Amino acid sequence: MSPPIAPVGWSRWLVPPAALAIHLSIGQAYAWSVFKPPLEDALGLSGTQSALPFQLGIVMLGLSAAFGGTLVERRGPRWAMTVALVCFSSGFLLSALGAATEQFWLIVFGYGFVGGIGLGIGYISPVSTLIKWFPDRPGMATGIAIMGFGGGALIASPWSAQMLESFGSDSSGITLAFLVHGLSYAVFMLLGVLLVRVPRPTGAPTATEQAADGRPATPAGPQVSARQALRTPQFWLLWVVLCMNVTAGIGILEKAAPMITDFFADTPTPVSATAAAGFVALLSAANMAGRIGWSSTSDLIGRKNIYRVYLGAGVLMYALIALVGSSSKPLFVLCALVILSFYGGGFATIPAYLKDLFGTYQVGAIHGRLLTAWSTAGVLGPLIVNWIADRQEEAGKHGAELYGTSLFIMMGLLVVGFAANELVRPVHPSHHLDAVTPEKGAPDVGRRQQSEPA
């Protein structure tokens, strides 16, 4: 599939909507919990079993992004978005077959494995293209797209719940809901496939020319290949930064409803199930807003400074929840919203941070490899919070006492991430593309000019 080159007069502002069409669709993953209770009742599953499709999907997201990143760079965003469309929609169709035949393994395979590949390829598909279109505001550009992933659940959650109410929550109703999801998302994602364009690669236009003919400014700064980036300490420091930030955020996100219920169970104003669901919706909104708000702020104050905010202020928010959170419901909610905004902002800012350090040459492939930190955090965060809460409950504790140890562990992880961020320095010139010879295993300079720009 040939990369679609932007014609003269093409507006770069048409590219973010194309990215949003993909990310709003695959962001449905955050709404998987809507299907958990019906699946447990219809197929006789435990809570742990019903979480398997989601967990495998997140693992496959990181793995497919890591192993497919270079291929996405080479073949361009339209190819990547098409692969994402086929895999993500096929995952739902396979899940529909699994629900119809009451074969849960087919749902795990379809949604988790096949759909998870669509998640990973779809997640990174527009990143380097957006950065090349918006070299002046990379944080804002990637924030707009990745905001869609955080906000996808705001659409998918009530939509899925309404379908299950209309179709029924038995196996046949779940089958129809999966089927409608698969077909609907295929149509919506197709809009992104048809709309996306890559910038014209020739010349170094002025700002006026950029607006006139759809060419972005020629990228400046270092250019580092994906293979060479793995050999730098900067890559691994950012891996730690992302992993720690995501672990701290996803620990609250995954346990949000029971956590706020437990925190105020022994107070005169306990939290109802309806209020807890509203709290989860607020967290999703904060996650979404943080992706565009904080990433845009990073264009003004710099990537290292914004991660100082995420990690340093995150420690303060967790400390407030641990020490006085159970005494003030507004304070608890406010601190949780700030933490989730940092969680979303961290995802949206990391591509721009990578661009600053490694350039635009293979930033999508580098980003894909870095997302293995997400796979790790997706297992680590919920494991810490749930395992410790279970042990505390067995010890006879209840309420806010279930989470105290977890909260202090999260504070420690954020401190580790803060220290890693402080150690980040510009990449040594020996790793730059012009300095690395083909004999060392990196592409030569000539290939950079011929490389697919997306």
XYZ file of C-alpha atoms in Angstrom:
454
model
C 0.000 0.000 0.000
C 1.574 3.273 -1.131
C 1.806 6.066 1.431
C -0.729 8.792 0.601
C 1.256 11.989 -0.051
C -0.532 15.239 0.766
C -1.409 17.244 -2.346
C -0.775 20.968 -2.677
C -3.203 22.852 -0.469
C -3.784 19.965 1.927
C -4.374 21.197 5.483
C -2.343 19.524 8.187
C -5.333 20.008 10.519
C -7.093 17.137 8.731
C -4.536 14.662 10.107
C -5.524 14.839 13.823
C -9.163 13.877 13.040
C -7.843 10.865 11.096
C -5.808 9.843 14.132
C -8.778 10.442 16.435
C -10.957 8.108 14.352
C -8.521 5.305 15.157
C -7.835 6.169 18.795
C -11.464 6.790 19.777
C -12.226 3.317 18.423
C -9.427 1.336 20.046
C -9.988 3.302 23.254
C -12.960 0.979 23.758
C -10.473 -1.239 25.586
C -10.912 0.894 28.701
C -14.626 0.009 28.698
C -14.085 -3.772 28.828
C -15.364 -3.865 32.417
C -18.916 -3.351 31.068
C -18.767 -6.869 29.602
C -17.294 -8.543 32.688
C -20.476 -9.131 34.751
C -22.575 -10.387 31.787
C -19.803 -12.743 30.713
C -19.393 -14.050 34.257
C -23.124 -14.782 34.522
C -23.573 -16.177 31.014
C -20.466 -18.367 30.896
C -19.927 -19.088 34.591
C -16.608 -17.235 34.819
C -14.751 -15.836 37.788
C -13.707 -12.196 37.970
C -10.125 -13.191 37.235
C -11.155 -15.168 34.165
C -13.362 -12.424 32.763
C -10.405 -10.018 32.952
C -8.232 -12.230 30.719
C -9.293 -10.724 27.348
C -8.449 -7.211 28.582
C -5.155 -8.245 30.172
C -4.016 -10.135 27.067
C -5.095 -7.176 24.933
C -2.852 -4.781 26.886
C 0.066 -7.223 26.738
C -0.389 -7.626 22.982
C -0.665 -3.852 22.629
C 2.849 -3.411 23.976
C 4.313 -6.378 22.113
C 2.766 -5.567 18.729
C 3.766 -1.917 19.067
C 7.326 -2.952 19.896
C 7.753 -5.549 17.158
C 5.654 -3.764 14.541
C 6.984 -0.251 15.065
C 9.662 -0.418 12.373
C 7.192 -1.919 9.902
C 4.752 0.900 10.638
C 7.513 3.427 9.935
C 8.418 1.731 6.660
C 4.922 1.204 5.250
C 3.263 4.357 6.531
C 0.161 5.338 8.503
C -2.487 4.171 6.024
C -1.115 0.633 6.017
C -0.888 0.656 9.824
C -4.407 2.006 10.277
C -5.738 -0.636 7.879
C -4.040 -3.410 9.846
C -5.462 -1.938 13.062
C -8.947 -1.821 11.542
C -8.831 -5.426 10.370
C -7.407 -6.820 13.618
C -9.510 -4.778 16.039
C -12.779 -5.413 14.221
C -11.938 -9.079 13.626
C -11.281 -9.414 17.340
C -14.865 -8.404 18.067
C -16.253 -10.695 15.364
C -14.300 -13.646 16.757
C -15.525 -12.719 20.228
C -19.089 -12.705 18.916
C -18.552 -16.229 17.617
C -17.107 -17.220 20.976
C -20.099 -15.815 22.847
C -22.561 -17.473 20.454
C -20.914 -20.884 20.916
C -20.101 -20.219 24.599
C -16.404 -20.856 23.951
C -14.625 -18.384 26.212
C -11.181 -19.240 24.824
C -12.338 -17.815 21.490
C -13.249 -14.518 23.184
C -9.798 -14.418 24.826
C -8.132 -15.174 21.506
C -10.303 -12.785 19.501
C -10.470 -9.733 21.754
C -7.185 -10.281 23.569
C -4.782 -11.634 20.952
C -6.133 -10.534 17.561
C -7.769 -7.371 18.852
C -4.691 -6.614 20.975
C -2.542 -6.535 17.846
C -4.981 -3.977 16.450
C -4.624 -1.966 19.659
C -0.836 -1.804 19.401
C -0.548 -1.079 15.692
C -3.430 1.394 15.861
C -1.972 3.181 18.866
C 1.343 3.988 17.179
C 0.001 4.347 13.619
C -0.380 8.170 13.576
C 2.391 9.197 15.997
C 5.359 9.934 13.749
C 3.071 11.346 11.047
C 1.607 13.859 13.487
C 5.055 14.822 14.738
C 6.239 15.422 11.165
C 3.165 17.536 10.400
C 3.497 19.540 13.630
C 7.230 19.931 14.355
C 6.407 23.251 16.014
C 3.844 21.712 18.419
C 4.502 17.964 18.710
C 3.086 17.699 22.223
C -0.231 19.222 21.202
C -0.465 17.107 18.042
C 0.154 13.756 19.712
C -1.993 14.845 22.647
C -5.007 15.366 20.377
C -4.725 11.843 18.990
C -3.833 9.993 22.175
C -6.602 11.904 23.947
C -8.935 9.756 21.876
C -7.623 6.561 23.426
C -8.272 7.909 26.906
C -11.730 9.154 25.934
C -12.849 6.144 23.931
C -14.400 4.591 27.012
C -16.628 7.637 27.535
C -18.371 6.655 24.298
C -18.015 2.877 24.477
C -19.094 2.390 28.089
C -22.655 3.816 27.921
C -23.061 2.547 24.360
C -22.123 -1.005 25.386
C -24.321 -0.858 28.479
C -27.284 0.296 26.394
C -26.787 -2.514 23.881
C -26.629 -5.127 26.623
C -29.813 -3.685 28.095
C -31.546 -3.787 24.700
C -30.199 -7.127 23.446
C -30.047 -8.846 26.842
C -27.064 -9.847 28.940
C -27.171 -13.559 28.078
C -24.829 -15.139 25.542
C -27.010 -14.149 22.565
C -27.185 -10.526 23.723
C -23.415 -10.405 24.238
C -22.997 -11.909 20.754
C -25.044 -9.139 19.170
C -23.215 -6.450 21.135
C -19.835 -7.775 20.003
C -21.067 -8.005 16.422
C -22.340 -4.399 16.384
C -19.053 -3.209 17.914
C -16.972 -4.976 15.290
C -18.936 -3.636 12.316
C -19.397 -0.113 13.679
C -15.755 0.371 14.592
C -14.717 -0.911 11.155
C -16.728 1.861 9.499
C -15.496 4.565 11.865
C -11.837 3.522 11.584
C -12.171 3.465 7.794
C -12.685 7.232 7.924
C -9.206 7.594 9.430
C -7.698 5.274 6.832
C -9.144 7.317 3.968
C -8.345 10.721 5.478
C -4.731 10.309 6.588
C -1.889 11.810 4.515
C 1.869 12.075 4.944
C 3.695 15.362 4.352
C 5.529 16.043 1.110
C 9.148 15.121 1.825
C 10.960 17.578 -0.436
C 12.333 20.998 0.289
C 12.529 23.182 3.348
C 9.511 25.483 3.106
C 8.915 28.679 4.932
C 5.957 29.045 7.280
C 3.939 30.522 4.417
C 4.835 27.654 2.109
C 3.954 25.183 4.809
C 0.448 26.599 5.060
C 0.153 26.753 1.267
C 1.328 23.377 0.057
C 1.031 20.982 2.978
C 4.750 20.575 3.677
C 5.966 20.783 7.269
C 9.173 22.517 8.220
C 12.322 20.454 7.762
C 13.034 18.712 11.089
C 16.043 19.932 13.006
C 18.137 18.311 15.715
C 19.494 14.788 16.102
C 18.200 11.861 14.064
C 18.624 8.423 15.627
C 17.486 5.056 14.265
C 15.277 2.778 16.335
C 18.003 0.158 16.564
C 20.535 2.693 17.748
C 18.082 4.224 20.244
C 17.963 0.930 22.128
C 21.701 1.322 22.755
C 21.325 4.655 24.493
C 20.734 5.205 28.224
C 18.116 7.819 27.330
C 15.762 5.170 25.924
C 15.932 3.022 29.046
C 15.612 5.999 31.370
C 12.425 7.021 29.559
C 11.258 3.391 29.742
C 11.533 3.611 33.535
C 9.857 7.042 33.578
C 6.860 5.818 31.559
C 6.573 2.537 33.471
C 6.554 4.249 36.868
C 4.067 6.925 35.813
C 1.696 4.397 34.245
C 1.959 1.965 37.170
C 0.966 4.713 39.599
C -1.997 5.814 37.487
C -3.371 2.460 36.412
C -3.317 1.242 40.003
C -6.079 3.730 40.828
C -7.880 3.451 37.477
C -8.324 -0.320 37.678
C -9.576 -0.230 41.286
C -11.349 3.133 41.252
C -14.938 2.180 42.158
C -14.164 -0.223 45.032
C -11.395 2.054 46.302
C -13.584 5.113 46.813
C -16.318 2.895 48.287
C -13.876 1.351 50.774
C -12.282 4.668 51.721
C -15.591 6.110 52.933
C -17.399 2.920 54.009
C -16.954 3.709 57.717
C -17.862 7.382 57.471
C -21.240 9.099 57.920
C -21.352 9.676 54.161
C -20.602 6.362 52.407
C -20.309 6.265 48.616
C -23.122 4.556 46.714
C -22.581 2.317 43.699
C -24.018 5.026 41.454
C -21.658 7.635 42.873
C -18.726 5.247 42.477
C -19.621 4.782 38.802
C -19.742 8.551 38.432
C -16.294 8.739 40.006
C -14.976 6.329 37.376
C -16.453 8.522 34.637
C -14.764 11.572 36.160
C -11.437 9.743 36.160
C -11.878 8.899 32.482
C -12.572 12.556 31.739
C -9.448 13.602 33.690
C -7.421 10.981 31.834
C -8.690 12.371 28.530
C -8.230 16.040 29.444
C -4.715 15.425 30.737
C -3.643 13.974 27.410
C -4.308 17.180 25.506
C -3.855 19.711 28.332
C -0.565 18.559 29.833
C 1.002 17.524 26.512
C 0.232 20.967 25.060
C 1.755 22.535 28.162
C 4.921 20.536 27.507
C 5.381 22.489 24.257
C 5.696 25.613 26.411
C 7.745 24.444 29.419
C 9.622 21.466 27.983
C 9.290 17.710 28.270
C 11.611 17.191 31.242
C 9.827 19.891 33.231
C 6.371 18.472 32.569
C 7.497 15.035 33.750
C 8.828 16.692 36.883
C 5.260 17.839 37.429
C 3.754 14.414 36.673
C 6.106 12.553 38.982
C 6.809 15.117 41.694
C 3.254 16.396 42.111
C 2.046 12.801 41.785
C 3.958 11.906 44.951
C 2.218 14.776 46.749
C -1.227 13.677 45.526
C -0.661 10.103 46.714
C 0.635 11.359 50.067
C -2.514 13.427 50.575
C -4.754 10.458 49.764
C -2.796 8.155 52.083
C -2.656 10.548 55.020
C -5.905 12.539 54.948
C -7.888 11.201 51.980
C -10.442 9.309 54.087
C -11.326 12.474 56.021
C -12.338 14.536 52.996
C -14.246 13.222 50.013
C -13.587 16.314 47.836
C -9.861 16.078 48.572
C -9.802 12.367 47.691
C -11.619 12.976 44.406
C -9.463 15.984 43.500
C -6.188 14.141 44.146
C -7.358 11.114 42.149
C -8.392 13.339 39.228
C -4.985 15.030 39.206
C -3.184 11.663 39.302
C -5.261 10.377 36.371
C -4.607 13.577 34.415
C -0.881 12.934 34.920
C -1.411 9.337 33.821
C -2.987 10.458 30.559
C -0.554 13.320 30.094
C 2.395 10.952 30.434
C 1.131 8.835 27.541
C 0.567 11.851 25.314
C 3.857 13.589 26.099
C 6.215 10.648 25.656
C 6.196 10.713 21.798
C 7.255 14.381 21.841
C 9.948 13.602 24.441
C 11.250 10.872 22.127
C 11.176 13.281 19.195
C 13.240 15.810 21.161
C 15.880 13.210 21.985
C 15.933 10.966 18.906
C 14.460 13.096 16.110
C 11.643 12.214 13.728
C 13.474 9.626 11.596
C 12.044 6.499 13.268
C 10.220 8.005 16.229
C 7.173 5.786 15.666
C 9.305 2.637 15.882
C 11.087 3.939 18.983
C 7.727 4.782 20.547
C 6.489 1.284 19.814
C 9.434 -0.279 21.606
C 8.954 2.028 24.574
C 5.340 0.892 24.978
C 6.594 -2.383 26.443
C 6.757 -0.238 29.592
C 2.966 0.022 29.381
C 2.608 -3.761 29.132
C 4.747 -4.116 32.245
C 2.862 -1.415 34.139
C -0.497 -2.846 33.075
C 0.344 -5.995 35.014
C 2.340 -4.388 37.831
C -0.072 -1.625 38.905
C -3.241 -3.723 39.376
C -1.188 -6.548 40.900
C 0.240 -4.270 43.597
C -3.103 -2.728 44.563
C -5.202 -5.906 44.407
C -2.721 -8.283 46.009
C -2.013 -5.989 48.948
C -5.719 -5.210 49.441
C -6.486 -8.937 49.523
C -3.730 -9.577 52.083
C -4.894 -6.683 54.251
C -8.465 -7.937 54.161
C -7.322 -11.383 55.215
C -5.549 -9.727 58.127
C -8.853 -8.272 59.296
C -8.367 -4.708 58.061
C -10.993 -2.750 56.180
C -11.778 0.625 54.626
C -8.860 2.906 53.803
C -6.496 0.530 55.637
C -6.685 -1.817 52.650
C -4.785 0.651 50.464
C -2.274 2.437 52.702
C 0.685 0.215 51.822
C -0.138 0.340 48.107
C -0.266 4.121 48.133
C 3.160 4.411 49.727
C 4.575 1.917 47.208
C 3.188 4.071 44.406
C 4.904 7.090 45.939
C 8.187 5.193 45.916
C 7.756 4.215 42.273
C 7.105 7.836 41.325
C 10.290 8.873 43.119
C 12.195 6.293 41.054
C 10.634 7.728 37.895
C 11.513 11.276 38.983
C 15.155 10.282 39.477
C 15.264 8.588 36.058
C 13.859 11.722 34.416
C 16.530 13.854 36.080
C 19.242 11.640 34.564
C 18.014 12.178 30.974
C 20.533 14.101 28.882
C 20.795 14.812 25.126
C 21.771 11.770 23.074
C 25.518 11.582 22.431
C 26.414 12.527 18.824
C 28.000 9.102 18.308
C 24.466 7.658 18.141
C 23.230 10.143 15.535
C 22.376 8.778 12.116
C 25.133 10.702 10.340
C 27.729 9.357 12.767
C 26.782 5.670 12.612
C 28.231 3.654 9.735
C 26.337 0.820 8.010
C 28.931 -1.605 9.334
C 27.691 -0.906 12.853
C 24.240 -2.124 11.936
C 22.382 1.145 11.430
C 20.975 2.508 8.178
C 23.146 4.919 6.239
C 22.328 8.556 5.586
C 21.194 7.921 2.046
C 18.484 5.564 3.217
C 17.115 8.275 5.484
C 16.139 10.346 2.461
C 14.382 7.375 0.871
C 12.663 6.235 4.041
C 8.898 6.327 4.324
C 8.172 9.654 6.060
C 5.432 8.205 8.241
